[in-house]
Coordinates of C-alpha atoms in Angstrom, one line a residue:
M5 CA -24.0 -14.2 -32.0
A6 CA -21.1 -12.2 -33.3
A7 CA -22.5 -8.9 -32.0
A8 CA -22.9 -10.4 -28.5
A9 CA -19.3 -11.6 -28.4
A10 CA -16.8 -9.1 -26.9
E11 CA -14.4 -7.6 -29.3
E12 CA -10.8 -8.5 -28.7
P13 CA -8.2 -5.7 -28.7
P14 CA -6.0 -5.6 -31.9
A15 CA -2.7 -7.4 -31.8
P16 CA 0.5 -5.4 -32.5
L17 CA 2.5 -6.2 -35.6
S18 CA 5.2 -8.8 -35.3
G19 CA 6.9 -8.0 -38.6
V20 CA 6.9 -5.8 -41.7
G21 CA 8.3 -7.0 -45.1
W22 CA 8.3 -6.4 -48.8
A23 CA 7.0 -8.9 -51.4
A24 CA 7.8 -8.9 -55.1
T25 CA 4.2 -10.1 -55.8
P26 CA 1.2 -10.7 -53.6
E27 CA 1.7 -14.5 -54.0
A28 CA 5.3 -14.3 -52.8
A29 CA 4.4 -13.4 -49.2
P30 CA 4.7 -16.3 -46.8
A31 CA 1.7 -17.7 -44.9
G32 CA 0.5 -15.5 -42.1
W33 CA 1.5 -12.3 -43.8
S34 CA -1.0 -9.8 -45.1
V35 CA -0.1 -7.9 -48.3
L36 CA -1.1 -4.2 -48.7
T37 CA -2.4 -4.4 -52.3
T38 CA -4.5 -1.2 -52.3
S39 CA -4.4 2.2 -50.8
V40 CA -7.1 3.8 -48.7
E41 CA -8.5 5.3 -51.9
G42 CA -8.7 1.9 -53.5
A43 CA -5.7 2.4 -55.9
A44 CA -3.4 -0.5 -56.6
A45 CA -0.4 -0.1 -54.2
N46 CA 2.5 -1.4 -56.3
L47 CA 5.6 0.1 -54.8
G48 CA 8.2 -1.4 -57.1
K49 CA 9.2 2.1 -58.4
G50 CA 10.1 3.2 -54.9
F51 CA 12.3 0.2 -54.4
G52 CA 14.0 0.6 -57.8
H53 CA 12.7 -2.7 -59.1
K54 CA 11.0 -2.9 -62.5
G55 CA 8.9 -5.9 -61.5
G56 CA 7.0 -4.1 -58.7
G57 CA 6.6 -4.8 -55.1
Y58 CA 4.2 -4.6 -52.1
L59 CA 4.4 -4.0 -48.4
C60 CA 3.2 -6.8 -46.2
V61 CA 2.7 -7.1 -42.5
S62 CA 2.5 -10.0 -40.0
T63 CA 0.6 -10.2 -36.7
G64 CA 1.3 -12.9 -34.1
G65 CA -2.3 -12.9 -32.8
Q66 CA -3.4 -12.5 -29.2
A67 CA -1.4 -15.4 -28.0
A68 CA 1.9 -14.0 -29.4
T69 CA 4.8 -13.8 -27.0
G70 CA 7.6 -13.0 -29.4
P71 CA 9.0 -9.6 -30.5
V72 CA 6.7 -6.9 -31.8
V73 CA 7.3 -3.9 -34.0
T74 CA 7.6 -0.7 -32.0
D75 CA 8.7 1.6 -34.8
V76 CA 9.0 1.8 -38.6
Q77 CA 11.1 4.2 -40.6
V78 CA 11.3 4.8 -44.4
L79 CA 14.8 6.2 -45.3
S80 CA 16.8 6.9 -48.4
E81 CA 19.6 4.6 -49.4
R82 CA 22.0 7.5 -48.5
N83 CA 20.9 7.4 -44.9
P84 CA 22.8 5.1 -42.5
Q85 CA 20.9 2.3 -40.8
P86 CA 19.5 3.6 -37.4
T87 CA 20.9 2.0 -34.3
G88 CA 18.6 -0.7 -32.9
Y89 CA 16.7 -1.1 -36.2
S90 CA 16.8 -3.9 -38.8
R91 CA 16.0 -3.9 -42.5
V92 CA 12.7 -5.5 -43.4
P93 CA 12.9 -8.9 -45.1
E94 CA 12.1 -9.3 -48.8
F95 CA 10.2 -12.2 -50.3
P96 CA 11.7 -13.9 -52.2
E97 CA 15.2 -13.2 -51.1
P98 CA 16.7 -10.1 -52.7
R99 CA 19.3 -10.5 -55.4
A100 CA 22.8 -9.4 -54.6
G101 CA 23.9 -6.0 -55.9
V102 CA 20.3 -4.7 -56.5
S103 CA 20.0 -1.1 -55.4
R104 CA 17.0 0.2 -53.5
K105 CA 16.2 3.8 -53.6
K106 CA 14.1 3.6 -50.4
R107 CA 14.6 1.3 -47.5
V108 CA 12.3 0.3 -44.7
Y109 CA 13.6 -0.3 -41.2
V110 CA 11.8 -1.7 -38.2
R111 CA 12.6 -1.8 -34.5
L112 CA 11.7 -5.0 -32.7
Q113 CA 11.4 -5.5 -29.0
P114 CA 10.1 -8.3 -26.8
L115 CA 6.5 -8.1 -26.0
S116 CA 7.1 -8.0 -22.3
A117 CA 9.5 -5.0 -22.6
A118 CA 7.4 -3.0 -25.1
D119 CA 5.2 -0.1 -23.8
T120 CA 4.0 1.0 -27.3
A121 CA 3.8 -0.9 -30.6
V122 CA 2.8 -0.5 -34.2
F123 CA -0.7 -1.9 -34.8
D124 CA -1.4 -1.1 -38.4
I125 CA 0.2 0.3 -41.6
K126 CA -1.8 1.9 -44.5
L127 CA -1.0 3.6 -47.8
S128 CA -2.6 6.7 -49.3
S129 CA -2.0 9.4 -51.9
K130 CA 0.6 12.0 -50.9
S131 CA -2.1 14.7 -50.5
K132 CA -4.4 12.7 -48.2
A133 CA -4.2 12.5 -44.4
I134 CA -5.4 9.5 -42.4
P135 CA -6.8 10.4 -38.9
H136 CA -5.1 8.8 -35.9
Y137 CA -2.2 7.6 -38.1
M138 CA 1.4 9.0 -38.3
K139 CA 3.1 9.5 -41.6
I140 CA 6.5 7.8 -41.7
G141 CA 7.6 8.4 -45.3
E142 CA 6.8 7.9 -49.0
L143 CA 7.2 4.9 -51.2
G144 CA 6.5 4.6 -55.0
G145 CA 4.3 7.7 -55.1
F146 CA 2.3 6.7 -51.9
A147 CA 2.4 8.1 -48.4
V148 CA 3.1 5.4 -45.7
W149 CA 1.2 5.7 -42.4
C150 CA 1.4 3.7 -39.2
K151 CA -0.8 3.6 -36.2
K152 CA 0.8 3.3 -32.7
G153 CA -0.7 2.5 -29.4
P154 CA 0.0 1.1 -26.0
V155 CA 0.5 -2.7 -25.7
P156 CA -2.7 -4.2 -24.4
K157 CA -2.3 -6.1 -21.1
S158 CA -4.2 -9.0 -22.6
S159 CA -1.3 -9.6 -25.0
L160 CA 1.2 -10.0 -22.2
A161 CA 1.9 -13.4 -20.7
P162 CA -0.2 -14.1 -17.6
V163 CA 1.5 -13.2 -14.4
P164 CA 1.2 -15.8 -11.7
S165 CA -0.7 -14.6 -8.7
P166 CA 1.3 -14.2 -5.5
R167 CA 1.1 -17.0 -3.0
T168 CA -1.1 -16.3 0.0
V169 CA -0.2 -17.3 3.5
S170 CA -2.2 -20.4 4.5
L171 CA -4.9 -20.1 7.1
G172 CA -2.9 -22.5 9.3
L173 CA 0.1 -20.2 9.5
K174 CA -2.1 -17.2 10.2
Q175 CA -3.6 -19.0 13.2
L176 CA -0.2 -19.6 14.7
S177 CA 0.6 -17.2 17.5
L178 CA 3.1 -17.0 20.3
Q179 CA 0.6 -15.2 22.5
P180 CA -1.5 -17.3 24.9
A181 CA -5.2 -17.3 24.4
A182 CA -7.2 -14.9 26.4
D183 CA -9.4 -17.5 28.0
S184 CA -6.3 -19.5 29.1
E185 CA -4.9 -16.7 31.2
Q186 CA -5.6 -17.2 34.9
K187 CA -5.5 -14.4 37.4
A188 CA -3.1 -14.7 40.3
P189 CA -5.0 -15.6 43.6
E190 CA -5.3 -12.9 46.1
R191 CA -2.5 -12.8 48.7
P192 CA -3.5 -12.8 52.3
L193 CA -1.4 -10.6 54.6
A194 CA 0.9 -12.3 57.0
R195 CA -0.3 -12.2 60.7
S196 CA 2.1 -10.6 63.1
G197 CA 0.0 -10.9 66.3
T198 CA -2.2 -13.3 68.2
K199 CA -5.4 -11.3 67.7
R200 CA -5.7 -8.9 64.9
A201 CA -7.9 -8.0 62.0
S202 CA -6.9 -9.5 58.6
F203 CA -7.6 -8.5 55.1
T204 CA -6.5 -9.5 51.7
L205 CA -4.6 -7.3 49.3
P206 CA -5.7 -7.5 45.7
N207 CA -3.1 -8.3 43.1
S208 CA -1.9 -5.0 41.7
V209 CA -1.4 -6.6 38.3
D210 CA -5.1 -7.3 38.0
D211 CA -6.0 -3.8 39.1
G212 CA -6.6 -1.8 36.0
S213 CA -6.5 1.5 37.8
G214 CA -2.7 1.4 38.2
I215 CA -0.6 2.9 40.9
Y216 CA -2.6 6.2 41.0
N217 CA -5.2 4.7 43.4
L218 CA -2.7 3.5 46.0
S219 CA -2.1 5.2 49.3
A220 CA 0.7 5.2 51.8
M221 CA -1.1 2.6 54.0
D222 CA -1.6 0.1 51.1
G223 CA 0.3 -3.0 52.0
V224 CA 0.8 -2.2 55.7
P225 CA -0.7 -4.9 57.9
F226 CA -3.3 -3.8 60.5
T227 CA -2.4 -5.0 64.0
L228 CA -3.2 -4.0 67.6
H229 CA -0.7 -2.7 70.1
P230 CA 0.3 -5.4 72.6
K231 CA -1.0 -3.1 75.4
F232 CA -4.5 -3.9 74.4
E233 CA -4.2 -7.5 73.5
S234 CA -4.4 -8.8 77.1
S235 CA -7.5 -6.9 78.0
L236 CA -9.4 -6.9 74.7
S237 CA -11.1 -9.8 73.2
F238 CA -13.3 -9.7 70.2
G239 CA -17.0 -9.3 71.3
S240 CA -16.2 -7.8 74.8
N241 CA -16.7 -4.2 76.2
A242 CA -13.6 -4.2 78.5
L243 CA -12.0 -1.4 76.6
L244 CA -15.1 0.8 76.9
A245 CA -15.0 0.6 80.7
E246 CA -11.8 2.5 80.9
L247 CA -13.1 5.4 78.9
N248 CA -14.0 8.6 80.9
V249 CA -17.0 10.3 79.4
K250 CA -17.4 14.0 80.1
S251 CA -20.5 16.1 79.8
L252 CA -20.8 19.5 78.2
A253 CA -20.8 21.2 81.5
D254 CA -17.6 19.5 82.6
I255 CA -15.9 20.4 79.4
E256 CA -16.9 24.1 79.7
K257 CA -15.8 24.2 83.4
E258 CA -12.4 22.7 82.5
Y259 CA -11.7 24.9 79.6
N260 CA -13.4 28.1 81.0
Y261 CA -11.8 31.3 79.7
A262 CA -13.1 34.8 80.3
F263 CA -11.4 36.5 77.3
V264 CA -10.5 39.5 79.5
V265 CA -7.4 40.5 77.6
E266 CA -9.2 40.3 74.3
R267 CA -12.2 42.3 75.5
T268 CA -9.9 45.0 77.0
A269 CA -7.9 45.4 73.8
A270 CA -11.0 45.7 71.8
A271 CA -12.3 48.5 74.1
R272 CA -8.9 50.2 74.0
L273 CA -9.0 50.6 77.8
P274 CA -6.1 50.2 80.2
P275 CA -6.1 46.7 81.6
S276 CA -7.5 46.2 85.1
I277 CA -7.3 43.1 87.3
C278 CA -10.7 42.2 88.7

């Protein structure tokens, strides 16, 4: 059952402190009583206290939204307190005038503003190195190591999802529907005579070909000359009676030309009149 459950990412530390005894640490705090080698991790000598002392850490859990520890420093009492850092709390409250040879400082930042944080602190002998941990100093004959990493996204407060535009608003449109558009009726050309052929001009708006298919006669009404309106009626052959039909012989006789000049020039002979 436990193996099937997904492992939750570790939570960053929310505090680092010092406890005079393991029992002095408040609820929710974990006391580092041993080093990685298994030796008792009493750091009283490093703090200049004869009774001893232990480092302790606190984690707010996965649901924590308060400040987290982003850095830890172990400095001598001769070093000034770094800007943006605070001295770790002591349990019980320290007595006034008690000197500490080494002091531990932490930097706290809101969880939402922290990119990296401290996830664990361990102690070891001065000659041992702990993989994936960074040494931050020495206390009471022990080396102090911390492990840093990026703040997991699951530790951050849930971000509300952006509102989406409702379907009703998306369906609103100022453009008319395609099926509601009606084509303009074809416009018949005005008649300018008593008897003439008529035709309709298609609407140029509906013509997808554009103006490139138009000619000079587009839009000009077709009408007959008044000379022919009196003698011509639709369905009669009166106009055909006035036509003079010529045969091929009549045309050759009317337009006969001997090409004398051309033939004389081609022969390069002096012209002669026959």
